[in-house]
Rosetta silent file (secondary structure, phi, psi, omega in degrees, C-alpha in Angstrom):
SEQUENCE: VMVAIDSSRSMKHNGAGQLATEALVTISRALSRLEVGQISIMSFGKQVNVLHPFEMPFSDATGSQWISKFSFEEEETDVVNLMRTTVPMMEDARNSNSGAAENVQILFVISDAVFSHRHECRAWVNEAAAKKQLIVFIIVDTGNDSVLDRESFSFSEDGSMLRSAYMDSFPYPFYIVLRDIHSMPQIIGDALRQWFEMLQKV
SCORE:     score description
SCORE:     0.000 S_00000001
   1 L     0.000  136.074  177.267  113.106   24.853   81.953 S_00000001
   2 E  -125.467  141.256  176.521  114.283   24.562   85.553 S_00000001
   3 E  -122.207  122.892 -179.222  116.936   22.232   86.994 S_00000001
   4 E  -121.116  128.663 -179.359  116.975   21.607   90.775 S_00000001
   5 E  -111.819  132.622  175.823  119.705   19.602   92.538 S_00000001
   6 E   -68.727  117.460 -178.162  119.334   17.981   95.937 S_00000001
   7 L  -107.709   27.944 -177.707  122.128   19.416   98.105 S_00000001
   8 E   -82.166  165.130 -175.433  121.399   17.308  101.187 S_00000001
   9 H   -65.225  -30.609 -179.038  123.943   15.320  103.174 S_00000001
  10 H   -62.234  -27.345  178.703  122.592   11.958  102.026 S_00000001
  11 H   -66.266  -34.682  178.210  123.805   12.816   98.520 S_00000001
  12 H   -75.552  -41.962 -175.305  127.371   13.003   99.801 S_00000001
  13 H   -63.752  -36.796 -178.554  127.134    9.902  101.980 S_00000001
  14 L   -97.265    8.844  175.505  126.013    7.591   99.203 S_00000001
  15 L    77.440   13.666 -176.722  128.337    9.101   96.609 S_00000001
  16 H   -82.423  -16.988 -175.426  125.517   10.537   94.505 S_00000001
  17 H   -58.561  -46.474 -178.821  126.750   14.136   94.670 S_00000001
  18 H   -64.619  -42.288  178.740  129.392   13.810   91.960 S_00000001
  19 H   -63.559  -36.433  179.771  127.008   12.003   89.617 S_00000001
  20 H   -64.673  -44.012 -179.644  124.387   14.710   90.253 S_00000001
  21 H   -68.762  -34.959  175.683  126.746   17.554   89.323 S_00000001
  22 H   -65.133  -37.120  177.225  127.852   15.670   86.195 S_00000001
  23 H   -64.407  -39.813  177.880  124.171   15.299   85.313 S_00000001
  24 H   -59.408  -46.120 -179.576  123.697   19.058   85.751 S_00000001
  25 H   -62.600  -43.659 -179.428  126.542   19.790   83.333 S_00000001
  26 H   -62.440  -46.085  179.886  125.188   17.299   80.780 S_00000001
  27 H   -65.426  -41.803 -179.088  121.653   18.706   80.951 S_00000001
  28 H   -59.614  -44.558 -179.949  122.912   22.302   80.819 S_00000001
  29 H   -64.565  -41.523 -179.500  124.887   21.662   77.650 S_00000001
  30 H   -65.359  -43.216 -177.817  121.974   19.884   76.009 S_00000001
  31 H   -65.583  -40.095 -178.598  119.476   22.614   76.907 S_00000001
  32 H   -66.011  -32.504  179.710  121.676   25.442   75.654 S_00000001
  33 H   -77.148  -29.107 -179.314  122.063   23.699   72.278 S_00000001
  34 H   -80.000  -13.158 -178.465  118.340   23.021   71.992 S_00000001
  35 L    51.821   60.369 -175.198  117.518   26.702   72.602 S_00000001
  36 L   -84.987   -1.253 -178.001  114.562   25.821   74.838 S_00000001
  37 L   107.043 -152.557 -176.615  114.111   29.347   76.165 S_00000001
  38 L   -69.767  141.282 -177.965  114.761   30.622   79.677 S_00000001
  39 L  -130.819  137.123  177.928  116.592   28.264   82.048 S_00000001
  40 E  -125.827  147.283  177.472  116.945   28.416   85.834 S_00000001
  41 E  -121.429  132.691 -177.838  119.166   26.401   88.206 S_00000001
  42 E  -127.116  156.306  165.653  118.212   25.723   91.837 S_00000001
  43 E  -122.317  150.541 -179.985  119.660   23.887   94.817 S_00000001
  44 E  -149.679  151.405  173.927  117.489   22.491   97.580 S_00000001
  45 L  -155.209 -108.775  169.745  117.629   20.699  100.904 S_00000001
  46 L   -75.254  -35.868  178.703  115.775   22.181  103.824 S_00000001
  47 L  -111.525  160.802  175.787  115.814   25.512  101.957 S_00000001
  48 E  -110.966  128.675 -178.165  115.485   26.301   98.253 S_00000001
  49 E  -121.746  131.818  175.952  118.128   28.536   96.676 S_00000001
  50 E   -87.897  114.869  179.245  118.017   30.178   93.249 S_00000001
  51 E   -92.067  -39.671 -178.682  121.501   29.958   91.742 S_00000001
  52 E  -135.546  104.033 -178.325  120.664   31.046   88.213 S_00000001
  53 L   -72.021  160.978 -177.857  117.367   32.931   87.696 S_00000001
  54 L   -55.682  -38.465 -171.903  115.336   32.678   84.506 S_00000001
  55 L   -75.750  -10.675  179.223  116.159   36.208   83.386 S_00000001
  56 L   -82.545  143.416  177.534  119.951   35.656   83.342 S_00000001
  57 L   -59.566  148.267 -176.518  121.611   34.571   80.062 S_00000001
  58 L  -128.502  134.126  177.107  122.415   30.865   79.884 S_00000001
  59 L  -129.363  175.281 -178.248  125.234   29.120   77.987 S_00000001
  60 L   -69.989   -9.319  177.872  126.556   25.552   77.816 S_00000001
  61 L   -96.134   -6.277 -174.594  129.163   26.513   80.448 S_00000001
  62 H   -61.289  -44.853 -179.654  126.612   27.799   82.978 S_00000001
  63 H   -57.769  -42.083 -179.999  126.068   24.434   84.691 S_00000001
  64 H   -62.776  -34.667 -177.265  129.808   23.988   85.227 S_00000001
  65 H   -65.252  -25.275 -174.266  130.059   27.419   86.836 S_00000001
  66 L   -98.765   -0.542 -176.927  127.635   26.450   89.616 S_00000001
  67 H   -57.574  -40.460 -176.895  129.127   23.089   90.614 S_00000001
  68 H   -66.775  -14.541 -178.567  131.135   24.638   93.482 S_00000001
  69 H   -80.146  -11.209 -178.596  127.888   25.984   94.990 S_00000001
  70 L   -94.572  104.310 -177.233  126.676   22.492   95.877 S_00000001
  71 L   -87.612  -23.031 -175.049  128.033   21.642   99.321 S_00000001
  72 L    53.725   46.512  179.605  125.796   18.610   99.962 S_00000001
  73 L  -121.541    3.175  179.665  125.624   19.601  103.619 S_00000001
  74 E   -63.797  142.543 -174.752  121.888   20.308  104.006 S_00000001
  75 L   -70.659  -29.700 -176.514  120.377   18.466  106.974 S_00000001
  76 L  -148.366  169.862  178.330  117.297   17.212  105.126 S_00000001
  77 L  -113.545  102.245 -177.973  115.586   16.949  101.745 S_00000001
  78 L  -100.388   87.184 -177.406  112.363   18.937  101.761 S_00000001
  79 H   -72.091  -30.779  177.295  110.848   18.131   98.372 S_00000001
  80 H   -61.497  -43.505  177.640  107.473   19.588   99.372 S_00000001
  81 H   -63.963  -36.114  176.173  109.139   22.962   99.945 S_00000001
  82 H   -60.781  -46.422  179.386  110.829   22.613   96.551 S_00000001
  83 H   -63.933  -42.783 -178.866  107.430   22.072   94.902 S_00000001
  84 H   -61.101  -29.445 -178.434  105.868   24.907   96.904 S_00000001
  85 H   -88.633  -46.559 -169.346  108.612   27.219   95.601 S_00000001
  86 H   -80.211  -36.044 -177.839  109.179   26.086   92.022 S_00000001
  87 H   -61.225  -49.344  175.748  105.652   25.456   90.713 S_00000001
  88 H   -65.552  -33.932 -179.028  104.519   29.101   91.308 S_00000001
  89 H   -64.211  -41.265  178.365  107.923   30.380   90.149 S_00000001
  90 H   -68.730  -36.627  176.706  107.580   28.608   86.817 S_00000001
  91 H   -63.029  -41.887  177.839  104.017   29.879   86.466 S_00000001
  92 H   -62.894  -40.366  179.490  105.244   33.452   87.070 S_00000001
  93 H   -63.235  -39.111  178.067  107.972   32.974   84.439 S_00000001
  94 H   -65.095  -44.535 -178.174  105.361   31.833   81.926 S_00000001
  95 H   -64.739  -27.696 -179.786  103.079   34.783   82.691 S_00000001
  96 L   -82.960   -8.502  179.384  105.933   37.223   82.179 S_00000001
  97 L  -117.971  100.254 -172.241  106.623   35.772   78.720 S_00000001
  98 H   -61.281  -24.945 -177.597  103.603   36.421   76.507 S_00000001
  99 H   -87.451    0.563 -174.072  104.771   33.982   73.836 S_00000001
 100 H  -110.171   14.754 -172.260  105.050   31.001   76.213 S_00000001
 101 L   -59.264  -35.655 -175.723  101.430   30.677   77.343 S_00000001
 102 L  -100.819   -0.613 -177.030  100.861   27.286   75.667 S_00000001
 103 L   -75.266  144.226  172.468  104.346   25.840   76.130 S_00000001
 104 L   -79.819  128.592  176.817  104.980   22.863   78.393 S_00000001
 105 E   -95.979  149.068 -178.164  107.473   23.789   81.127 S_00000001
 106 E  -123.550  133.305  171.847  109.907   21.196   82.499 S_00000001
 107 E  -115.455  115.532  173.165  111.375   20.862   85.977 S_00000001
 108 E   -91.574  121.891  175.286  114.289   18.433   86.276 S_00000001
 109 E  -109.942  117.726 -178.514  114.806   17.308   89.881 S_00000001
 110 E  -105.812  114.563 -171.139  118.153   15.570   90.427 S_00000001
 111 E  -158.009  166.156  173.605  118.161   13.680   93.730 S_00000001
 112 L   -87.666    2.410  174.203  118.795   10.345   95.452 S_00000001
 113 L    67.784   23.822  175.896  115.008   10.241   96.101 S_00000001
 114 L   -95.420   98.369  179.671  115.351    9.980   99.886 S_00000001
 115 L  -159.680  167.142 -178.893  112.444   12.069  101.178 S_00000001
 116 L  -118.477 -165.003 -179.718  109.099   11.835  102.970 S_00000001
 117 L    57.930   49.577 -175.240  105.623   13.477  102.700 S_00000001
 118 H   -67.525  -35.033 -179.489  104.819   11.632   99.497 S_00000001
 119 H   -63.030  -40.867  178.187  101.095   12.390   99.554 S_00000001
 120 H   -66.078  -38.176  178.040  101.795   16.137   99.574 S_00000001
 121 H   -62.916  -40.517 -179.521  104.286   15.704   96.739 S_00000001
 122 H   -62.558  -37.635  177.924  101.665   13.844   94.695 S_00000001
 123 H   -63.826  -39.359  178.823   99.248   16.746   95.132 S_00000001
 124 H   -69.393  -34.541  176.688  101.880   19.148   93.818 S_00000001
 125 H   -60.298  -43.242  179.182  102.563   16.853   90.842 S_00000001
 126 H   -65.721  -40.174  179.061   98.867   17.063   89.943 S_00000001
 127 H   -65.988  -41.292  178.763   98.830   20.841   90.321 S_00000001
 128 H   -61.911  -41.996  179.943  101.940   21.172   88.166 S_00000001
 129 H   -62.082  -38.020  178.722  100.367   18.990   85.465 S_00000001
 130 H   -64.779  -25.028  179.610   97.293   21.226   85.467 S_00000001
 131 L   -96.831   13.471 -178.524   99.618   24.174   84.786 S_00000001
 132 L    60.956   42.000  175.720  101.353   22.313   81.908 S_00000001
 133 E  -113.833  123.576  179.640  104.454   21.709   83.979 S_00000001
 134 E   -99.693  119.973  178.737  106.252   18.379   83.519 S_00000001
 135 E  -100.617  116.108 -179.680  108.305   17.262   86.528 S_00000001
 136 E  -107.277  115.576 -177.971  111.070   14.846   85.582 S_00000001
 137 E   -95.873  115.055  177.494  112.737   13.164   88.568 S_00000001
 138 E   -99.831  106.916 -176.526  116.292   12.007   87.825 S_00000001
 139 E   -90.391  112.175  178.029  117.235    9.558   90.575 S_00000001
 140 E   -82.227  118.918 -171.649  121.008    9.303   90.914 S_00000001
 141 L  -126.457  107.505 -175.060  121.659    5.742   92.005 S_00000001
 142 L   -87.013   -4.241 -177.525  125.233    4.754   92.745 S_00000001
 143 L    94.518  -18.809  174.691  124.443    1.155   93.623 S_00000001
 144 L   -85.552  116.425 -175.282  125.180    1.790   97.299 S_00000001
 145 L    54.068   57.705 -175.817  121.835    1.339   99.064 S_00000001
 146 L   -57.959  139.945  178.990  120.098    1.351   95.681 S_00000001
 147 H   -61.574  -27.133 -179.365  116.689    2.982   95.535 S_00000001
 148 H   -75.185  -15.749  179.958  115.439   -0.107   93.707 S_00000001
 149 H  -100.823   -6.940 -176.625  116.307   -2.287   96.710 S_00000001
 150 L   -75.460  158.104  177.380  114.733   -0.114   99.400 S_00000001
 151 E  -125.562  152.965  175.713  111.503   -0.934  101.195 S_00000001
 152 E  -114.450  147.870  179.472  108.767    1.212  102.734 S_00000001
 153 E  -124.802  137.462  177.585  106.786    0.390  105.858 S_00000001
 154 E  -145.485  174.389 -178.782  103.300    1.577  106.773 S_00000001
 155 E  -119.613  138.486  177.057  100.428    0.538  109.011 S_00000001
 156 L   -81.648  176.966 -178.326   96.979   -0.658  107.983 S_00000001
 157 L   -63.442  -29.128  179.763   93.749    0.357  109.705 S_00000001
 158 L   -87.794    5.305  175.354   93.930   -2.666  112.002 S_00000001
 159 L    90.904   -2.707  179.470   97.447   -1.697  113.093 S_00000001
 160 L   -77.978  149.590 -177.263   99.348   -4.383  111.216 S_00000001
 161 E   -84.012  136.318  177.908  102.594   -3.411  109.480 S_00000001
 162 E  -113.953  136.945 -179.854  102.690   -3.377  105.693 S_00000001
 163 E  -119.549  134.835 -179.692  105.894   -3.704  103.696 S_00000001
 164 E  -147.431  165.256  176.516  106.289   -2.659  100.067 S_00000001
 165 E   -66.328  139.294 -176.480  108.961   -1.662   97.569 S_00000001
 166 H   -55.542  -38.558 -175.401  110.066    1.952   98.071 S_00000001
 167 H   -79.962  -11.031  179.902  109.361    2.852   94.441 S_00000001
 168 H   -61.819  -33.325 -178.381  105.801    1.437   94.495 S_00000001
 169 H  -108.553   19.587 -179.466  104.538    4.640   96.131 S_00000001
 170 L   -64.145  125.962 -170.681  106.930    7.058   94.400 S_00000001
 171 L   -78.728   -7.007 -176.542  104.818   10.189   93.711 S_00000001
 172 L  -105.475  109.428 -176.066  106.541   11.250   90.476 S_00000001
 173 L   -68.381  -25.449  179.412  105.292    9.276   87.448 S_00000001
 174 L  -103.365  101.556 -179.944  108.065   10.572   85.180 S_00000001
 175 E  -143.820  157.100  177.688  111.388    9.392   86.553 S_00000001
 176 E  -129.782  134.134  172.247  114.712    7.985   85.419 S_00000001
 177 E   -95.748  112.564 -173.908  117.098    5.894   87.537 S_00000001
 178 E  -104.618  121.571  177.634  120.551    7.122   86.496 S_00000001
 179 L  -118.426  -26.834 -175.553  123.627    5.031   87.231 S_00000001
 180 L  -126.179  114.327 -177.038  125.938    5.795   84.309 S_00000001
 181 H   -62.323  -28.338 -176.800  126.537    9.399   83.249 S_00000001
 182 H   -68.786  -28.079 -179.720  127.691    8.257   79.783 S_00000001
 183 H   -91.042   -1.671 -173.093  124.266    6.845   78.937 S_00000001
 184 H   -61.571  -47.070 -177.815  122.423    9.904   80.267 S_00000001
 185 H   -56.081  -44.845 -179.361  121.946   11.899   77.007 S_00000001
 186 H   -68.648  -41.040 -178.956  120.295    8.976   75.237 S_00000001
 187 H   -61.482  -49.068 -178.258  118.217    7.964   78.275 S_00000001
 188 H   -66.902  -41.491  179.238  116.841   11.463   78.830 S_00000001
 189 H   -60.226  -45.942  179.863  116.261   12.054   75.119 S_00000001
 190 H   -64.957  -43.312 -177.395  114.303    8.804   74.726 S_00000001
 191 H   -65.516  -44.975 -179.165  112.304    9.367   77.904 S_00000001
 192 H   -63.031  -40.026  179.143  111.346   12.964   77.070 S_00000001
 193 H   -61.586  -43.856  179.474  110.215   11.972   73.586 S_00000001
 194 H   -65.343  -42.233 -177.489  107.956    9.243   75.017 S_00000001
 195 H   -66.523  -40.725  179.254  106.573   11.539   77.743 S_00000001
 196 H   -65.557  -35.894  175.975  105.751   14.336   75.314 S_00000001
 197 H   -63.142  -39.873  178.609  103.929   11.837   73.110 S_00000001
 198 H   -65.014  -43.207 -178.420  101.925   10.761   76.163 S_00000001
 199 H   -62.890  -36.373 -178.541  101.115   14.378   77.083 S_00000001
 200 H   -68.471  -24.009 -178.892   99.850   15.114   73.589 S_00000001
 201 H   -86.190  -16.268 -177.428   97.376   12.222   73.890 S_00000001
 202 L   -76.617    0.000    0.000   95.969   13.419   77.230 S_00000001
């Protein structure tokens, strides 16, 4: 299991940073109790940084220890670079663990979902799925400039402008919009159970 937090400046500006770090602590505690195997923690913006590698021991206090490492000062959110880094990294971790060949790996991405290059992200989602990697996007939404209220603009072949809801073209099929940290354990638990049931039917 890998957890990656968006450390870009937009997270600070819309107040999502604190909710994101609280989400990290909540997920870390849950994962350590579930004994899911090796766990890694990453931060990303323009660059991707490994804070806690897979091979290091992980406890329910590990997430709390890394909160101070998130400055939320990165200039941009390069999700494509995150995918380019994490998908092979998770594959390498699986290959180094002979007993995990058939296990589904999970990448939790905690972000305000402000990023571009969606087509490239969708390609990485498909590649990850082929490698039995489930990418769960946790969108921290503080209500200020809510992701559910945003719009996207594009141009058709004849040059006319097209307007659509921002989430209509969101490249990650498994996502949660998180507004209240107190409801997070139940929301994630319910969602993961449903997603795993879906994966078993594919």
